Structure formats: structure tokens, C-alpha cells
Coordinates of C-alpha atoms in Angstrom, one line a residue:
X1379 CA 151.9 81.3 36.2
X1380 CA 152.5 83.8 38.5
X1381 CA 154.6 86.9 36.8
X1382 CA 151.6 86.8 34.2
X1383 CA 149.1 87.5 36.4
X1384 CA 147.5 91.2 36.8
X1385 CA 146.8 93.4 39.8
X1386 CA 143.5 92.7 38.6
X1387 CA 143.6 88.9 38.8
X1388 CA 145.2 88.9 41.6
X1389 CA 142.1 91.1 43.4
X1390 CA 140.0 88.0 41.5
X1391 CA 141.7 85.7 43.1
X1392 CA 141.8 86.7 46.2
X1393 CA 137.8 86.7 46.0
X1394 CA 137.4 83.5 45.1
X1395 CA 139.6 82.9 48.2
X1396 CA 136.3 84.4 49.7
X1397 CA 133.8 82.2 48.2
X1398 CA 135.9 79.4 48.8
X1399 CA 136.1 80.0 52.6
X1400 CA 132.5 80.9 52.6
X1401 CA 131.7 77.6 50.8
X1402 CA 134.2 75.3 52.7
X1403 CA 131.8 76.2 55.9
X1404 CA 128.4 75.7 55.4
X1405 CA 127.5 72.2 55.7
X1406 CA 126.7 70.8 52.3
X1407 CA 128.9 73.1 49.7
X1408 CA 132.1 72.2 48.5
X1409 CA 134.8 75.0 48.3
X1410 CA 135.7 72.5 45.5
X1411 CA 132.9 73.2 43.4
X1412 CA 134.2 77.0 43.6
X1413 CA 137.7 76.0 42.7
X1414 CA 136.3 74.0 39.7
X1415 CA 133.9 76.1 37.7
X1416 CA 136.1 79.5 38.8
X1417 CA 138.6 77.2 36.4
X1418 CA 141.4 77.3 38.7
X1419 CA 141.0 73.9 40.2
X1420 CA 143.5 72.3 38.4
X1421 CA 146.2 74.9 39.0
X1422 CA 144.9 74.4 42.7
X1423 CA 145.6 70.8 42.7
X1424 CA 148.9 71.4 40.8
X1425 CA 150.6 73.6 43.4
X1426 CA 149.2 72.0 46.4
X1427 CA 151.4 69.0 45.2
X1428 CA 154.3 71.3 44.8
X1429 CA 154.4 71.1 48.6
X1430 CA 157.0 68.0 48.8
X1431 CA 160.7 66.9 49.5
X1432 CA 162.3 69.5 47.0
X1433 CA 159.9 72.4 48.3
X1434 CA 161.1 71.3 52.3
X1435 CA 164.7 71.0 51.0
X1436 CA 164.6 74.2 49.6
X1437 CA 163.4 76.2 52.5
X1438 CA 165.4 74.2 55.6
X1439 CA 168.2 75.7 53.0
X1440 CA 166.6 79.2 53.6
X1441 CA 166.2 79.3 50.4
X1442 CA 162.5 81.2 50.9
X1443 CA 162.3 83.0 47.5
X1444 CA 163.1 79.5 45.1
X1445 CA 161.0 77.8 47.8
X1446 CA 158.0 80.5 46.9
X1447 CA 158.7 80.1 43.1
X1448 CA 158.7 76.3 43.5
X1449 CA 155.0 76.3 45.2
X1450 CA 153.4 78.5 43.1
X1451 CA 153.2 81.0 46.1
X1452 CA 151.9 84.1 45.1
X1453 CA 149.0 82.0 43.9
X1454 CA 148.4 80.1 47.3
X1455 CA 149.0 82.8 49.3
X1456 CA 146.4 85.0 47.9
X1457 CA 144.2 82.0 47.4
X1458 CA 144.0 81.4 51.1
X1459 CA 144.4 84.8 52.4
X1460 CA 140.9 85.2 50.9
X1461 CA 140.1 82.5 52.9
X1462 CA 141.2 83.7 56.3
X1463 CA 139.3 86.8 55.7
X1464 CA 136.7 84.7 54.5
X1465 CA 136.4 83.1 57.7
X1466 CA 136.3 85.9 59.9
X1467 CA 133.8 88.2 57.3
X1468 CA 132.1 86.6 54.2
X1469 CA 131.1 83.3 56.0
X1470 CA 130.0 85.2 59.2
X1471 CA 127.5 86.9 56.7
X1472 CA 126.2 84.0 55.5
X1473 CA 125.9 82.3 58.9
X1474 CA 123.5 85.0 59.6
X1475 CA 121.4 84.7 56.2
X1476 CA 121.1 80.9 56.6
X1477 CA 119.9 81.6 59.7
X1478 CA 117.4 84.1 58.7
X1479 CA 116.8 83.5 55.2
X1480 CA 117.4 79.9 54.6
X1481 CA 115.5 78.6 52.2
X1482 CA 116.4 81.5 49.7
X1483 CA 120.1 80.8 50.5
X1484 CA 120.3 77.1 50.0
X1485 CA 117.9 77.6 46.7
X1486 CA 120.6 80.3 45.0
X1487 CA 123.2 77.4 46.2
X1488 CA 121.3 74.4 44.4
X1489 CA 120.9 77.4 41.5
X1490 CA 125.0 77.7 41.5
X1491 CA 125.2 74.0 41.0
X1492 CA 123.2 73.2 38.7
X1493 CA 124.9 76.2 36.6
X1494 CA 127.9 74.8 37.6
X1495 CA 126.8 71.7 35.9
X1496 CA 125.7 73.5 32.5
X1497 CA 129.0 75.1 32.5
X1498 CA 131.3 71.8 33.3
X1499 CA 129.0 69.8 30.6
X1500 CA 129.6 72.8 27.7
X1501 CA 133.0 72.9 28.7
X1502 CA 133.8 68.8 29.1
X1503 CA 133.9 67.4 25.5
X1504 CA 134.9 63.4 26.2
X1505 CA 131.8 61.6 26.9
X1506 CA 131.9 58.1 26.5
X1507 CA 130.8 54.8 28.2
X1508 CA 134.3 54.9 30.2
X1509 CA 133.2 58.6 31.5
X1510 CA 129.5 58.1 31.7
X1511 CA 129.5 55.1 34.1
X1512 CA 132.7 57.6 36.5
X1513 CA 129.9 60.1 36.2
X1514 CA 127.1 57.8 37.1
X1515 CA 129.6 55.9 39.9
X1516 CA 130.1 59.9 41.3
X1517 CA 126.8 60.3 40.8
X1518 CA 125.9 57.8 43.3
X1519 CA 128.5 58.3 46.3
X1520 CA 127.2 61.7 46.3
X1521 CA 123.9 61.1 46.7
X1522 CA 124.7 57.9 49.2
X1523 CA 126.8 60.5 51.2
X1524 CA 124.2 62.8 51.5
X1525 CA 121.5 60.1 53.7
X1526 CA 124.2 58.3 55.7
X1527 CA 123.2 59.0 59.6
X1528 CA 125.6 60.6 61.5
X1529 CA 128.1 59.1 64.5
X1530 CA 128.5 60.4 68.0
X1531 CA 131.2 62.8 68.6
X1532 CA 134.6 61.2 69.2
X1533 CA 137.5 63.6 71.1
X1534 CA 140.4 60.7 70.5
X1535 CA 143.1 62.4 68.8
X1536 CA 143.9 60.0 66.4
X1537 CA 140.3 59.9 64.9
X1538 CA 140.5 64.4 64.9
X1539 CA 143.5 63.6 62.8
X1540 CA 141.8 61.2 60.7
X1541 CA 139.0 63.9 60.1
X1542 CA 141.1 66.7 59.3
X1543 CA 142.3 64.3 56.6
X1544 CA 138.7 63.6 55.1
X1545 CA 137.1 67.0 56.0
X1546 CA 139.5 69.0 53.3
X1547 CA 138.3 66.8 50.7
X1548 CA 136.1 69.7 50.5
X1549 CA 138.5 72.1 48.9
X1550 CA 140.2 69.3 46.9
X1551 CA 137.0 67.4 45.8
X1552 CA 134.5 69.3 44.0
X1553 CA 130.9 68.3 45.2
X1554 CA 132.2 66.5 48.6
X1555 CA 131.6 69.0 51.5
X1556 CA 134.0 69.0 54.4
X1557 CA 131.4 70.3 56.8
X1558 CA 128.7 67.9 56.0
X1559 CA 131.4 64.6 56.3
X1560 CA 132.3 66.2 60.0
X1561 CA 128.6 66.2 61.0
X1562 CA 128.5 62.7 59.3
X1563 CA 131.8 62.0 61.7
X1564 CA 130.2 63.2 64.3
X1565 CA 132.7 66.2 65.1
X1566 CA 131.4 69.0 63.1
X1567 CA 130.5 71.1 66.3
X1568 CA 133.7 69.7 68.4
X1569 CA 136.1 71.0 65.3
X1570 CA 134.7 73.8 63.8
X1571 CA 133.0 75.1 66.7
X1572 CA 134.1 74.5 70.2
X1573 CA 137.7 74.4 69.2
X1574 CA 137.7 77.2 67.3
X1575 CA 136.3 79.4 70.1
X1576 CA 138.8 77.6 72.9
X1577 CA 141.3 79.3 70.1
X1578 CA 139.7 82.9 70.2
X1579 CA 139.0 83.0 73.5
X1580 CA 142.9 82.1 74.4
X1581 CA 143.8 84.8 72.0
X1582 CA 142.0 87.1 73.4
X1583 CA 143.3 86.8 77.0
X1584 CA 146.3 86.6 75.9
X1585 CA 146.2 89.8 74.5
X1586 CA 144.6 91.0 77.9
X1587 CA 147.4 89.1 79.5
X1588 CA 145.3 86.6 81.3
X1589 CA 147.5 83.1 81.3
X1590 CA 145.0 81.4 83.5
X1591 CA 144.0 79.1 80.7
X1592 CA 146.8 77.3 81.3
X1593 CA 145.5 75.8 84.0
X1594 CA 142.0 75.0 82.3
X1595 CA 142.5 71.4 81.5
X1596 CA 139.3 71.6 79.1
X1597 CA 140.8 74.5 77.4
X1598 CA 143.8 73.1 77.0
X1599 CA 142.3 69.3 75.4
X1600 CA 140.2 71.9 72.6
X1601 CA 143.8 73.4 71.9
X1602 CA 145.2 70.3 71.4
X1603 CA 141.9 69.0 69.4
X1604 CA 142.0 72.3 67.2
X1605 CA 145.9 71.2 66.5
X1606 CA 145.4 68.3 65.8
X1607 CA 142.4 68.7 63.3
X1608 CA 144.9 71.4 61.7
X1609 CA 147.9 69.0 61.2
X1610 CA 145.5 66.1 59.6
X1611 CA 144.1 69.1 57.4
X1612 CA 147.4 69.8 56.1
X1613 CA 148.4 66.4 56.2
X1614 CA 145.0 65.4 53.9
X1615 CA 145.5 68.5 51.4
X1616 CA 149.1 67.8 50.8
X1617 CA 148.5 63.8 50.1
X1618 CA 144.8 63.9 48.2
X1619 CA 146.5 66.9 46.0
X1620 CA 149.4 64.6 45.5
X1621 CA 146.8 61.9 44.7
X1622 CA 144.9 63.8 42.3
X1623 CA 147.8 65.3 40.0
X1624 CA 148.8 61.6 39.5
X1625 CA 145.5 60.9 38.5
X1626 CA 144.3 64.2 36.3
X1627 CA 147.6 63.5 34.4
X1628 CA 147.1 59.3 33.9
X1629 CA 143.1 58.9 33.8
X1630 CA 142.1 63.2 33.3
X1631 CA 139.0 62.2 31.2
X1632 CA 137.4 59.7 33.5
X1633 CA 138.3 61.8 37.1
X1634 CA 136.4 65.0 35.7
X1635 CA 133.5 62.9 35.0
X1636 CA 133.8 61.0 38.4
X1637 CA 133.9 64.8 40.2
X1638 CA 131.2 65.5 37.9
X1639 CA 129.1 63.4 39.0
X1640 CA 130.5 64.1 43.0
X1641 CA 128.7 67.6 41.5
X1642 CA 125.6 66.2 40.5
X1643 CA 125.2 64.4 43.5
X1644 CA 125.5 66.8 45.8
X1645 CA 122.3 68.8 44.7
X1646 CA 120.9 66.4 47.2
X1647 CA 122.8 67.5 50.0
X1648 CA 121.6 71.5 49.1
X1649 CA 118.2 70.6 48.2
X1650 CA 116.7 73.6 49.7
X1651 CA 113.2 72.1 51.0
X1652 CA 114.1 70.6 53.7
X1653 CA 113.9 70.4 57.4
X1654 CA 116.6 70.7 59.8
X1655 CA 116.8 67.7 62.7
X1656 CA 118.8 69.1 66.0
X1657 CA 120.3 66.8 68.3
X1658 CA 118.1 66.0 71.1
X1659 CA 118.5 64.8 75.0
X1660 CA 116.6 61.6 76.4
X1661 CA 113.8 63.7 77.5
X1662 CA 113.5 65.9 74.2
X1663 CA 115.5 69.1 75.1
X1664 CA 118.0 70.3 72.9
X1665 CA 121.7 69.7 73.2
X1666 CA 123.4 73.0 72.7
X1667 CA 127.0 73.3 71.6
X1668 CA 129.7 75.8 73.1
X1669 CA 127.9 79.1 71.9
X1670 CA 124.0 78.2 73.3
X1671 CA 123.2 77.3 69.3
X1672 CA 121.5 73.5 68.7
X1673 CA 123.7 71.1 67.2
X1674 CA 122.3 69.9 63.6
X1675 CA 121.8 66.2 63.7
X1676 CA 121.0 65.8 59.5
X1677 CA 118.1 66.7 57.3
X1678 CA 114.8 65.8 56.4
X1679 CA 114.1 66.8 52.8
X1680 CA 110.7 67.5 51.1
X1681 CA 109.4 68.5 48.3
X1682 CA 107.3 71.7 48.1
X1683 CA 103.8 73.0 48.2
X1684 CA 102.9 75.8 45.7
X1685 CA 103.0 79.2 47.7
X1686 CA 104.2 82.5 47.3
X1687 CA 107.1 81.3 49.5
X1688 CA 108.4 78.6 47.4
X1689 CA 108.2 80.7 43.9
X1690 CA 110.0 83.2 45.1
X1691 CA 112.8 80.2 46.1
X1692 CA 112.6 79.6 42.5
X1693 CA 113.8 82.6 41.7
X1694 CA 116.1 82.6 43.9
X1695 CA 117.4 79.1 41.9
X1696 CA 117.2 80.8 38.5
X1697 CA 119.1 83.4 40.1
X1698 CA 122.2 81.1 41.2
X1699 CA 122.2 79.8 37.5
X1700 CA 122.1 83.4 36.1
X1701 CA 125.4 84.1 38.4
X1702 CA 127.5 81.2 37.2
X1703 CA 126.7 82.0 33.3
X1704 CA 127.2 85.4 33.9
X1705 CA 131.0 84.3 35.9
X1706 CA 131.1 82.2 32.8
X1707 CA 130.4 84.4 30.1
X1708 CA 132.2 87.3 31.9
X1709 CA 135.5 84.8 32.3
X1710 CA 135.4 84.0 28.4
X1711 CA 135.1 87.8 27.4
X1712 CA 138.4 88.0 29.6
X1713 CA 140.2 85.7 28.1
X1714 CA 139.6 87.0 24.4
X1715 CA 140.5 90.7 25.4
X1716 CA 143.9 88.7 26.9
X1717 CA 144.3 87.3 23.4

């Protein structure tokens, strides 16, 4: 897999690393979804679960190159260097349209997914009443996922570790976003957030050589909570990937049409009428998280009126379809010059 890719794919892969990132963040998409209709999910899957006994053996024995081979490395690596730089570029960009443009971002999203659909149905030939009730049982938890209200934030370290394992169901479960299930959890603004700036801030002052933070007991409890959340992360993509390949080899038909309907149901979750609820004090004042922003409580969707305003968020929806047949079509026309 990886001596046959191109310079070129590997530049492609490293974007969808991007729009993986970018996706894994916003409360609501699934990095998944990416992963799936880019057609490299179950490659994803496959290496992740390359990450066991024989691929620790192999590098306690400093045996770094075999270890890279057995992994599927170069594929990993520049999978998730796109989604470092992701973090810190691509996602910041689209923190600020959300902010600014909102409706027009979460209507291309909805677009994207239901393209994403159209694409996964032309390409998924095995419908029968075994896969039609998974997709209709997917179907379901999706959409149930997407009205559940949210818990109160909860700093214990054991339950951080607990949503570091659910939250990257996001990158290994197409339609089930990582973000949203932390705001369901409660800890969306205490992990991805407070922690992370506790992280940048210490990096920063250690590069000014300030080492007072050391002595900041709150600073030190969101350094701890950041680890934490990373080691259940890890912990979570290692086991569901392990999970998955077991069942995508033993049951493929009826777990595409289960994360197919995961898919379909989350169109509920990126509806793009809707109105955003903040967390509120007692006496109606907003609670603000570490950076001054309000914290987002859940959503209140609606459906829309007929104005200028909401046809052009139409377009905007036609538009998201238009870019995953056009990824489509433009990946097929790859494949046949390959051939």
C-alpha cells in the first residue's frame, strides 16, 4: 500500500488529513464521514489495528523501520500530519466562518452528506432485509443521539478517560461526531477548550522560560485532564479499530449499512436551521468558558421561512452535493488513468 502510492497521492492524502481535522472539530461532523466517502476508511480502520502486540514487539526491539512497514506508516503519518496542521489552520478557518457565516456553513455540510449518501448508495450494491433494518437501526441511534440533553461537566479523571474513548468514535465511525458526544458528556469545553489552552499557554512560557506554572495547581489539573483525554483517545482508536476490522471482515455487508444509516442520521445533527442554546447562570447571564466565548448547551432546530436568506442556503446545500460528485467523479477518472 504504501510503495504504490504517488507524490501526488500522498499531497491528497495529506489533505484529507485537513478535512478530517477540520471535520473531527466542529460539533456535529464526523471526520468519519471524510474517511468513508474519500474511500480510504477501510484502509484507515485496517492500519489503525496494525497498532498491537507484534507492532510494540517490534519497536521495543528498535526495530523502527519493520515497525513503520508493519503499521502502514507512511499512510498514518501523513494522514494525521494533515490533521495537526489541520488543527492549528483549516479548523481555525472554519471556526471563524461558523461564526460569521453559519447558516451557509452548516447548509454546504448537510449538502456534503447527503452527497455523501448518493455516493455510498451508488457504490453499496447488497441491499437486503438483513442490511435495510442495520441501516434503519443506524438510522435511528443517529437521529436519537442528536436530541439527547447534555450532562454537567465532570473533571474526574476516570470519566476524561472514558470520553477520550467515545469522543474518537468520530474518526472511526462515520456519521457519529466526537465533538457533539463531548457536549452530550458534558466536557466538550473542559477537553477541547480549556485544556487545550492550559497546553499552549505552558508551551509558550516555556519557551519564554517562565516555569511558574508549576506551581499553578489549576494549570497543572488541565495538564493532567488534556493527558488523560489523550491516553483514552488512543486507547479508544486502537480498540474500536480493532473492533471494526473484526467486524468489516465477519459481518462487512450489514456494518456498511449500519454506518450508513449512522450517516443518514446525522443530517439531523447538521440540519442547518437551527438555533443555538448557550449555557446560562441562575439569573440568565451567560457562562463563558476559558476564552470569554459562551458555552453551547444544544440546539433548537427549525424549519425555514421563504427569504432571500434561506435560498441562498439552498444553494449553498446544492453546492456541498456538487463537491462530493465532483470528489467522486474526479476520484473515478483517477483510478481509470491508473489502469
Amino acid at each position: 500500500m504504501q510503495s504504490t502510492r504517488t507524490f501526488k497521492d500522498r499531497i491528497f492524502l495529506v489533505i484529507k488529513g485537513l478535512a478530517m481535522g477540520a471535520a473531527n472539530k466542529v460539533p456535529g461532523v464526523s471526520g468519519g464521514v471524510v474517511a468513508f466517502v474519500a474511500g480510504f476508511y477501510q484502509e484507515f480502520i485496517y492500519s489503525l489495528q496494525r497498532v498491537n502486540k507484534t507492532a510494540f514487539k517490534l519497536f521495543i526491539n528498535g526495530r523502527f523501520r519493520s515497525f513503520y512497514q508493519y503499521i502502514n506508516g507512511r499512510f498514518l503519518s501523513l494522514l494525521f500530519l494533515g490533521m495537526v496542521v489541520s488543527y492549528f489552520s483549516v479548523s481555525k478557518i472554519l471556526d471563524y466562518l461558523i461564526i460569521n457565516y453559519e447558516l451557509y456553513v452548516w447548509s454546504a455540510f448537510f449538502g456534503m452528506i447527503l452527497g455523501s449518501i448518493y455516493y455510498i448508495n451508488q457504490d453499496f450494491k447488497a441491499w437486503n432485509k438483513k442490511t435495510i433494518t442495520a441501516l434503519i437501526l443506524g438510522t435511528a441511534i443517529g437521529i436519537s443521539i442528536s436530541f439527547l440533553d447534555p450532562a454537567k461537566e465532570n473533571d474526574n479523571l476516570w470519566f476524561v478517560f472514558l470520553c477520550g474513548i467515545v469522543s474518537v468514535s468520530g474518526m472511526t465511525l462515520p456519521g457519529f461526531s466526537g465533538s457533539f458526544i463531548l457536549i452530550l458528556l458534558g466536557n466538550y469545553v473542559l477537553l477541547l477548550v480549556d485544556s487545550v489552552n492550559a497546553l499552549y499557554d505552558t508551551i509558550s512560557e516555556i519557551f519564554l522560560g517562565d516555569f511558574d506554572f508549576i506551581k499553578d495547581e489549576a494549570r497543572i489539573r488541565m495538564l493532567k485532564v488534556l493527558a488523560v483525554f489523550t491516553l483514552g483517545s488512543v486507547a479508544g482508536l486502537v480498540t474500536f479499530s480493532h473492533v471494526l476490522n473484526y467486524i468489516l471482515k465477519h459481518y462487512k455487508n450489514i456494518t456498511l449499512a449500519t454506518l450508513v444509516g449512522f450517516i443518514v442520521g446525522s443530517l439531523g445533527l447538521v440540519w442547518p436551521w437551527k438555533k443555538t442554546i448557550y449555557k446560562t447562570n441562575s439569573d440568565g447571564s451567560y457562562i463563558l468558558d476559558s476564552t470569554g466565548s459562551q458555552i453551547v448547551e444544544n440546539y433548537e432546530r427549525f424549519f425555514p421561512e421563504a427569504t432571500t436568506e434561506t435560498y441562498i442556503a439552498i444553494a449553498y446545500i446544492v453546492l456541498g452535493i456538487l463537491i462530493v460528485l465532483g470528489l467522486e467523479w474526479y476520484g473515478k477518472r483517477t483510478r481509470q488513468i491508473k489502469t
